[in-house]
Tab-separated table of C-alpha atoms in Angstrom:
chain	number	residue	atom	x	y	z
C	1294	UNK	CA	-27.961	-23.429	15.308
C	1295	UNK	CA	-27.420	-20.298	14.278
C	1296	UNK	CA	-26.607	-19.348	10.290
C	1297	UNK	CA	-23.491	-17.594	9.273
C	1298	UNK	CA	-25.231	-15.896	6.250
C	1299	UNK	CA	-27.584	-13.316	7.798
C	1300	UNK	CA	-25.191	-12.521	10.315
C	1301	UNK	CA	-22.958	-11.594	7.191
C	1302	UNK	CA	-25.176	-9.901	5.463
C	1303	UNK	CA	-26.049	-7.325	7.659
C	1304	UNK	CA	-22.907	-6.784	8.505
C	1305	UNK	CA	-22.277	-5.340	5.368
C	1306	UNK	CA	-25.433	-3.634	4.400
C	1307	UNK	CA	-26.208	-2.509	7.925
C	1308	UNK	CA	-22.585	-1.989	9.872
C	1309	UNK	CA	-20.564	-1.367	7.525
C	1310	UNK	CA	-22.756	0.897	4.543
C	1311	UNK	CA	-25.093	2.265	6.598
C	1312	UNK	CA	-23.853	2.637	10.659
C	1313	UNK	CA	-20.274	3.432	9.711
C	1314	UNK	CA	-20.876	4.566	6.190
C	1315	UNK	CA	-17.526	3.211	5.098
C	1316	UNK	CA	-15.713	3.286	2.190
C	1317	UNK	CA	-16.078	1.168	-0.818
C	1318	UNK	CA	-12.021	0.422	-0.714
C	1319	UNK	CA	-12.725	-0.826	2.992
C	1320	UNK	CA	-15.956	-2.712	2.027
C	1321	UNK	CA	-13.745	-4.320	-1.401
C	1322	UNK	CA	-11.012	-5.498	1.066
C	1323	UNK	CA	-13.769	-7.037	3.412
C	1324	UNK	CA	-15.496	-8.274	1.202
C	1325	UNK	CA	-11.744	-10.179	-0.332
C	1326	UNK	CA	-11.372	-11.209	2.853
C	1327	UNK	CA	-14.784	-13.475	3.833
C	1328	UNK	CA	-14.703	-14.630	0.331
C	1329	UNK	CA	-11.237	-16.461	1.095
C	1330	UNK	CA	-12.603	-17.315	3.815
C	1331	UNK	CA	-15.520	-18.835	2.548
C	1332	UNK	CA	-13.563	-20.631	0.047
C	1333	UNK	CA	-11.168	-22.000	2.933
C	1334	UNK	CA	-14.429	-23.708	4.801
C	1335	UNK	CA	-15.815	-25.043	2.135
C	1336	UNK	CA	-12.628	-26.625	1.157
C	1337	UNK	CA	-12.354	-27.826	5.054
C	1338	UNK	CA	-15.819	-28.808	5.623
C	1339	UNK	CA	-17.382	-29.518	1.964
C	1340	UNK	CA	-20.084	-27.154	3.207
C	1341	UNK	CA	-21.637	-24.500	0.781
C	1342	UNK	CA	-20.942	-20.895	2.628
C	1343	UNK	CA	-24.940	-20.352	2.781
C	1344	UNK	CA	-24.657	-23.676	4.442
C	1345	UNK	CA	-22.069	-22.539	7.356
C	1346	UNK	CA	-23.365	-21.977	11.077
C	1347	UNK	CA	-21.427	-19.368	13.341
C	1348	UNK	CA	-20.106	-22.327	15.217
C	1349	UNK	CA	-18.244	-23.473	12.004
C	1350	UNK	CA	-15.845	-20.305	12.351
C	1351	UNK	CA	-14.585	-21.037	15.984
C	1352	UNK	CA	-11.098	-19.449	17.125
C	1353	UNK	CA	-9.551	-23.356	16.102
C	1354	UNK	CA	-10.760	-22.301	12.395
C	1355	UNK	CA	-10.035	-19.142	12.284
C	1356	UNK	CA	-6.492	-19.416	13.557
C	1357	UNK	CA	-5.474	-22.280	10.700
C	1358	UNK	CA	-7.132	-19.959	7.517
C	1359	UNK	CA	-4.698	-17.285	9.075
C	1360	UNK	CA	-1.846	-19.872	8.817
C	1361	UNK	CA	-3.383	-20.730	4.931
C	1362	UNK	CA	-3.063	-16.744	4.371
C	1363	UNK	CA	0.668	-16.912	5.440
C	1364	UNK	CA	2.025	-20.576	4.219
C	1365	UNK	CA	-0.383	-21.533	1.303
C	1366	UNK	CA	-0.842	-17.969	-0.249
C	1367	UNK	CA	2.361	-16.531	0.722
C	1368	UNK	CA	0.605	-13.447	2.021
C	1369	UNK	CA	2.584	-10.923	4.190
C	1370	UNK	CA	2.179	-10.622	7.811
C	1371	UNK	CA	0.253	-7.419	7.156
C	1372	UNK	CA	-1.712	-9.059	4.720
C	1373	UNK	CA	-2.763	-11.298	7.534
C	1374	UNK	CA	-3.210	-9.187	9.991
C	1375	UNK	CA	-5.456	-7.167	7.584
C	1376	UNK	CA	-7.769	-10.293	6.724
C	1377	UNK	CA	-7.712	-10.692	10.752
C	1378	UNK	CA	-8.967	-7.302	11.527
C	1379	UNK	CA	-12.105	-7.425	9.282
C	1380	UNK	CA	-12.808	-10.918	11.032
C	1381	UNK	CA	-12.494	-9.378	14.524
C	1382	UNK	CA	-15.051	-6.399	12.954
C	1383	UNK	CA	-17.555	-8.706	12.128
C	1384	UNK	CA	-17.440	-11.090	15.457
C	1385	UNK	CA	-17.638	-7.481	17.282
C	1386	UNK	CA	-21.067	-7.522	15.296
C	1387	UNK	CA	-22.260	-10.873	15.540
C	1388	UNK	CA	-21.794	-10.414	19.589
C	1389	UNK	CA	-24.887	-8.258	18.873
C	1390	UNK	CA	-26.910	-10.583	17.037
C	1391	UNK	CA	-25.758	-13.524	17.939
C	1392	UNK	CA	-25.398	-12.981	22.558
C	1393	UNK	CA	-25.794	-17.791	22.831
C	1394	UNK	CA	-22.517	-17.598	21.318
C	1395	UNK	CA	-20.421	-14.925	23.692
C	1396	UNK	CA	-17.763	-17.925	24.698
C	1397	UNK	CA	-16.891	-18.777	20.944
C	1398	UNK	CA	-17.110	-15.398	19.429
C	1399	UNK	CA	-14.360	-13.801	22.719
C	1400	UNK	CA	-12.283	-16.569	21.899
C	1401	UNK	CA	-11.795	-15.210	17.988
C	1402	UNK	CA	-11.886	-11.424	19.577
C	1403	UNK	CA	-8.837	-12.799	21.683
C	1404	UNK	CA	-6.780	-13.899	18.771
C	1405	UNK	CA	-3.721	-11.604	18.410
C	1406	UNK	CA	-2.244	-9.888	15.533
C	1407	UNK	CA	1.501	-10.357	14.544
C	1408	UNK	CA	4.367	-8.038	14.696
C	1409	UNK	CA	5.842	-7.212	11.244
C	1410	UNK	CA	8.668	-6.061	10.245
C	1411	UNK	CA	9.100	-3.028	9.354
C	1412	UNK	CA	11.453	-2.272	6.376
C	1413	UNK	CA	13.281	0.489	5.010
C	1414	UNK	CA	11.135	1.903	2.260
C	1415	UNK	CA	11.796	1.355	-1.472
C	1416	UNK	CA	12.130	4.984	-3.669
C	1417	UNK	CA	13.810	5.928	-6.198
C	1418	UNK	CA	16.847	7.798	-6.993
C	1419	UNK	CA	16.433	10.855	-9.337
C	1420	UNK	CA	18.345	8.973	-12.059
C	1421	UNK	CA	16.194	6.185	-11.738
C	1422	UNK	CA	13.414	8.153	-11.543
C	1423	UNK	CA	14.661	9.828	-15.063
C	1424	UNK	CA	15.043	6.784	-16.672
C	1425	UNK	CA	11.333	5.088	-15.613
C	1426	UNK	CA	9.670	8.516	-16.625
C	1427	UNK	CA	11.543	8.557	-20.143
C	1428	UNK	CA	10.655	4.348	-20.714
C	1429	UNK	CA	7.346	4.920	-22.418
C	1430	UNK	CA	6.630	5.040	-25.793
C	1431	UNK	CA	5.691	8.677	-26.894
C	1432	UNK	CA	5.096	7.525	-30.389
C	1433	UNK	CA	2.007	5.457	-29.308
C	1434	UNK	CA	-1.308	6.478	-27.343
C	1435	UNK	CA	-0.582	4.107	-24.257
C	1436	UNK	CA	2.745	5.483	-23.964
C	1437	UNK	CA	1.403	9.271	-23.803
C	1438	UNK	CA	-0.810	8.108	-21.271
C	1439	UNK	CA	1.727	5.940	-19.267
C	1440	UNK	CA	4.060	8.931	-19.260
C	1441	UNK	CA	1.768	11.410	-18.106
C	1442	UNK	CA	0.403	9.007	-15.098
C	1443	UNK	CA	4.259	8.414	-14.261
C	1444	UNK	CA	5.013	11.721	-14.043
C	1445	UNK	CA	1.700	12.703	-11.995
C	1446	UNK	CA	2.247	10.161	-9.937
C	1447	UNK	CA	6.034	10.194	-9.219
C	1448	UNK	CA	5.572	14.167	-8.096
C	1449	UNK	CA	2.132	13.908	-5.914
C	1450	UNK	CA	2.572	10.994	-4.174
C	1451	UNK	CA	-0.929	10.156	-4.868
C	1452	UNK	CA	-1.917	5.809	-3.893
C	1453	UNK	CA	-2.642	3.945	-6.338
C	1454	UNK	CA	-6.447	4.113	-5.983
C	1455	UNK	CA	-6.135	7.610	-5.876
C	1456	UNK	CA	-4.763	8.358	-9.404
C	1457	UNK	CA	-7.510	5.670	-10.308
C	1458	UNK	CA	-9.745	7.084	-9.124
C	1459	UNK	CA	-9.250	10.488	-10.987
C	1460	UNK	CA	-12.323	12.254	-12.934
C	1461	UNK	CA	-10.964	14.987	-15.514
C	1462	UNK	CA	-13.103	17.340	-13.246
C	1463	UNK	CA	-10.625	16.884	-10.629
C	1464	UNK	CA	-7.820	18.834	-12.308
C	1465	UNK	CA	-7.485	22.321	-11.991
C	1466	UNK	CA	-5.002	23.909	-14.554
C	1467	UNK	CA	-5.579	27.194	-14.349
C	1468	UNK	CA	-3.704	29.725	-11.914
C	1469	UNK	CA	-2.800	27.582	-9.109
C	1470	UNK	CA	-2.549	24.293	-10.803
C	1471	UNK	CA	-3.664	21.109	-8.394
C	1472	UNK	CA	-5.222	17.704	-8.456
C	1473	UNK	CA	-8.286	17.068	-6.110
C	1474	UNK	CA	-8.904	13.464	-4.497
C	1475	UNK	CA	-10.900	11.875	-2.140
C	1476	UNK	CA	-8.025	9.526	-0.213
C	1477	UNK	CA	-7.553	7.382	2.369
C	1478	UNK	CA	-10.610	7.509	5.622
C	1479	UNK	CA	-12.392	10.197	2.969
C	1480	UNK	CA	-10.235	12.366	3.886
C	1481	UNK	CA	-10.041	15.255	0.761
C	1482	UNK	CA	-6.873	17.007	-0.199
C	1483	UNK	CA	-5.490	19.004	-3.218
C	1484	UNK	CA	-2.230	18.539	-3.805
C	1485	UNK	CA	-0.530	21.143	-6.135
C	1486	UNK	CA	1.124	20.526	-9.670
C	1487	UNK	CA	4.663	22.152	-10.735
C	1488	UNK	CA	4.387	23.141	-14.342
C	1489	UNK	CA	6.048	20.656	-15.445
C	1490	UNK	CA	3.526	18.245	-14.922
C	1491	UNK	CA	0.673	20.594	-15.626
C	1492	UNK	CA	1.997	20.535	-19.565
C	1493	UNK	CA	2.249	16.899	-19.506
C	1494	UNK	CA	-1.419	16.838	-18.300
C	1495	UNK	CA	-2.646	19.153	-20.230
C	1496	UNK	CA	-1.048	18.071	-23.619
C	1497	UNK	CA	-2.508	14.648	-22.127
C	1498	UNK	CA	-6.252	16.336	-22.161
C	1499	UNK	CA	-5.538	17.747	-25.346
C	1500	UNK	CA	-5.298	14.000	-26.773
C	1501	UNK	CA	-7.423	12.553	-24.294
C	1502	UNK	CA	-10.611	14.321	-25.608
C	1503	UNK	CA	-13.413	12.945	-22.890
C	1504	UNK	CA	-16.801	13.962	-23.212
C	1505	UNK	CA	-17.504	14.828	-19.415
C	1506	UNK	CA	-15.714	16.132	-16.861
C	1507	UNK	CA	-16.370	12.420	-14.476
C	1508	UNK	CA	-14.923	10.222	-16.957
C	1509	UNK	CA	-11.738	8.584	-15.765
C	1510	UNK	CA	-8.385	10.830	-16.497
C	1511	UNK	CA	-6.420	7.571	-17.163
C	1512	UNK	CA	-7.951	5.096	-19.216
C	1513	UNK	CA	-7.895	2.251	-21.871
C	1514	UNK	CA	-8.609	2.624	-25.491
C	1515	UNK	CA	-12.311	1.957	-25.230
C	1516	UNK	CA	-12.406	4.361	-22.233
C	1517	UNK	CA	-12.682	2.302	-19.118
C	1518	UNK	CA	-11.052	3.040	-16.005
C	1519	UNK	CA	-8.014	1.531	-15.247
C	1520	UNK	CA	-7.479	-1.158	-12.615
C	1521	UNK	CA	-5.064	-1.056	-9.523
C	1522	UNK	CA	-3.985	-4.247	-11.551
C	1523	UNK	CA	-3.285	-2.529	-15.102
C	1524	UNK	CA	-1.702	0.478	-13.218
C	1525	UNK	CA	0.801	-1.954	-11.626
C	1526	UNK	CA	1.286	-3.770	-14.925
C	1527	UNK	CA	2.503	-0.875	-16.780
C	1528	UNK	CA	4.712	0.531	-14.083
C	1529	UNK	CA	6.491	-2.894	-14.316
C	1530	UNK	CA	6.606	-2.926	-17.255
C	1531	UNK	CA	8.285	0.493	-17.936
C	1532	UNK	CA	10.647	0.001	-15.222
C	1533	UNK	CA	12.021	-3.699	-16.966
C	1534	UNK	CA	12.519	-1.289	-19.964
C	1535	UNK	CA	14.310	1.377	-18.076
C	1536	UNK	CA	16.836	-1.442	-16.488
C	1537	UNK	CA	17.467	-2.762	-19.741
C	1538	UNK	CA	18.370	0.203	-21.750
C	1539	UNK	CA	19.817	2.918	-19.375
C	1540	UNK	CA	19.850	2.500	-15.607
C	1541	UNK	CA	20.909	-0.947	-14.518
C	1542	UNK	CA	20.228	-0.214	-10.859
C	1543	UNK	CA	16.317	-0.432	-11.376
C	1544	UNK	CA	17.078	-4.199	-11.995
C	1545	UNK	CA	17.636	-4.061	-8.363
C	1546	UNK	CA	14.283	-3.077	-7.235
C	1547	UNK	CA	10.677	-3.572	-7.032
C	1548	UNK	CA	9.163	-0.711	-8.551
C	1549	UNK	CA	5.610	-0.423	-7.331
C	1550	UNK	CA	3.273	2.044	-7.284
C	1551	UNK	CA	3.514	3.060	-4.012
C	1552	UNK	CA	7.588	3.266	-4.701
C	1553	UNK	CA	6.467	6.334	-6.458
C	1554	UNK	CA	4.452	7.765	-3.888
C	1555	UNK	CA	7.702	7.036	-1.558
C	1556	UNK	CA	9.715	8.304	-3.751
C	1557	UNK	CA	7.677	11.514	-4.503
C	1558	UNK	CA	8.005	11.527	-0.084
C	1559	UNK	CA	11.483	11.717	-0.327
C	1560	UNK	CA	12.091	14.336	-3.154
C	1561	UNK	CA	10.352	16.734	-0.989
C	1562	UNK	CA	12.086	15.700	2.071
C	1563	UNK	CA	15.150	16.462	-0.121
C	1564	UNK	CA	14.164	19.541	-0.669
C	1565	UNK	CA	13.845	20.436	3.080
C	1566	UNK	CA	10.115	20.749	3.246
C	1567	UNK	CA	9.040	19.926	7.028
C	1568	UNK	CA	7.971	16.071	7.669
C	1569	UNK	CA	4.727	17.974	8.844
C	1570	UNK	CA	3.946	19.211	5.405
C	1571	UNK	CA	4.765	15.811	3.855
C	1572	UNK	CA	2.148	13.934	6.354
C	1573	UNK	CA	-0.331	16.630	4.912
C	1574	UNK	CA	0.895	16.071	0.763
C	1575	UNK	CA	0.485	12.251	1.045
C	1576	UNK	CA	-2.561	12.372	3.161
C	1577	UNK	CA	-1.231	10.502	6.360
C	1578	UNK	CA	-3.613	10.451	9.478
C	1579	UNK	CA	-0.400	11.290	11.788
C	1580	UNK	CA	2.880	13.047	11.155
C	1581	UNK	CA	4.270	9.763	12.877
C	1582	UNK	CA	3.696	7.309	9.623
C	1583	UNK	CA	5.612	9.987	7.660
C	1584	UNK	CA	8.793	9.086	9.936
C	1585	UNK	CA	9.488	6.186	8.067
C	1586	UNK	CA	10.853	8.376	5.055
C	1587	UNK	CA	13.465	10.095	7.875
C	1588	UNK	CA	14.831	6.371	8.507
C	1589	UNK	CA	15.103	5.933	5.074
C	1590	UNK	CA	17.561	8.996	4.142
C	1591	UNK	CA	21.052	8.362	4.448
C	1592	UNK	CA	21.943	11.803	2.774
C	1593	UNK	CA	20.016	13.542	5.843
C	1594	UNK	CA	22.029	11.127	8.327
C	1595	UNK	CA	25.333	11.613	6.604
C	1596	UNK	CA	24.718	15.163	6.908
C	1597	UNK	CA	23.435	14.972	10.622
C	1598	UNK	CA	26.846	12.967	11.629
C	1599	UNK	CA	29.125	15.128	9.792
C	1600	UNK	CA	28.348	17.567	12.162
C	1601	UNK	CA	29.117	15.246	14.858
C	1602	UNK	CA	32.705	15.431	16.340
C	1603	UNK	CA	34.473	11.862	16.947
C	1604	UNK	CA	35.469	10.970	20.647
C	1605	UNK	CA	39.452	11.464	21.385
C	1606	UNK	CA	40.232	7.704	21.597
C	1607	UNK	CA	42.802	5.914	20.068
C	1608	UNK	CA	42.306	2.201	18.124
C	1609	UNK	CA	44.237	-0.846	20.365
C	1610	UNK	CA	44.269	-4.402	19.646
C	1611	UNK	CA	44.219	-7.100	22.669
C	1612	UNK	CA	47.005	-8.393	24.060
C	1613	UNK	CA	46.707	-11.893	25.723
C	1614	UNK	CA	48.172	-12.123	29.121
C	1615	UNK	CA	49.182	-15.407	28.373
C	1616	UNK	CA	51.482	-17.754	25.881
C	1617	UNK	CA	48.369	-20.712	26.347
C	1618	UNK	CA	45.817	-17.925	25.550
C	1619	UNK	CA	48.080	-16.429	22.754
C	1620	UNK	CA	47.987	-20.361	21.536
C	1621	UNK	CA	44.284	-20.216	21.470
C	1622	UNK	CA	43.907	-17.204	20.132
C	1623	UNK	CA	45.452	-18.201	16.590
C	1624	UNK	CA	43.667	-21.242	16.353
């Protein structure tokens, strides 16, 4: 027999933190995704997970918690495929460790991910975007701070965990004005800030008041970060006020925070800046991801087909050769 635990254990502390040196959003979102796990073989087997051999997680098992994912937690295709590729990282591992179990652990490498969907992306129009940004509150201290992390938000693009992730040492408001982060694959960028946002930030400061420059730039009363959770919360929240009192459309939409960094995408591909220089803004590995926004602008196809000119044909209905046919035909 051969225990599950150690194997997972050292995947983390020796794989993952010290081989690869990951990041702590990857080793959060592997470490959500063996908990569920956990929790699904336990439920299956009545086994505590310090209890579980590697032979309890066979390709059989693994294949119906990806089917719990999709039908029992409603999770996204995506979603699953997510959860599948941090299973597939650790079997890679336990090949190491574990060499007895070769047949079981090539049948769970062999597993496949789905094909998803892909969907036009959700942004905002500038009206919309008007009417979320002027939703807060500016006689209160949460609605200063929800309006200033709107409006940040809304023109870099930043993710979520980004603008989270935000130490007031990371702005820079002097000459040049820009926001430093650490995104996606560690990859650091500065993105720059128009001057209309660098007043809202810096009146923002002004109240904010921290006493070092790595406290959190967004915050609750008592000074504590904000969660991905909170952050979502309050854009929701905003954007039911914003459909209620001046722009009906929003009522139509999921406003997310990553509808802001889309629609932040798009206002620049408005704008004509070069898909190129958008990949580098929002911090995209490839210039290919940033496509997505091109499929998503009718203004820039309406413009590309007006430019088109329309094949010399005339419209023609058919004509049935026939009186039986004719019959048929206006049944």
């Amino acid at each position: 027999m051969t225990p599950l635990a150690p194997i997972l254990e050292a995947f983390f502390t020796d794989r993952l933190m010290t081989q690869q040196g990951v990041s702590p959003h990857t080793i959060a979102s592997y470490r959500d995704t063996f908990k569920l796990l956990l929790g699904f073989l336990h439920a299956r087997t009545g086994k505590l997970p310090a209890q579980l051999d590697l032979t309890d997680v066979d390709a059989v098992v693994i294949g119906d918690f990806l089917q719990h994912l999709e039908t029992d937690r409603r999770n996204t295709v995506a979603s699953r495929n997510t959860r599948l590729a941090a299973i597939h990282s650790l079997f890679r591992y336990a090949s190491l460790r574990a060499p007895q179990h070769a047949n079981l652990i090539s049948r769970v490498l062999a597993i496949q991910t789905k094909r998803t969907t892909k969907t036009i992306v959700n942004f905002l129009s500038r009206t919309e975007l008007d009417a979320l940004l002027a939703a807060p509150d500016h006689s209160t201290w949460h609605g200063r701070r929800d309006h200033a992390l709107l409006v940040l938000a809304a023109q870099t693009g930043l993710r979520v965990s980004e603008i989270t992730g935000l130490t007031i040492a990371d702005l820079h408001l002097g000459t040049g004005a820009h926001v430093y982060c650490q995104g996606k694959g560690r990859k650091d960028r500065c993105t720059p800030l128009t001057t209309h946002t660098k007043r809202i930030i810096a009146s923002w400061l002004d109240e904010r008041r921290p006493a070092a420059g790595v406290a959190p730039l967004f915050c609750t009363r008592t000074g504590r970060r904000l969660s991905h959770d909170a952050v979502e919360r309050l854009i929701k929240k905003h954007a039911a006020v914003a459909a209620k009192e001046s722009c009906a459309s929003l009522q139509l939409k999921k406003v997310t925070p990553h509808t802001l960094r889309h629609t932040a995408a798009m206002e620049l591909l408005h704008s004509g800046v070069d898909i190129t220089v958008i990949a580098l803004w929002l911090g995209h590995e490839s210039p290919a991801t940033t496509h997505v926004y091109l499929h998503a602008d009718m203004a820039l196809k309406e413009k590309a087909i007006a430019r088109t000119t329309s094949p010399s044909t005339t419209p023609d209905r058919y004509q049935a050769p026939d009186t039986l046919l004719a019959f048929l035909d206006q049944l």
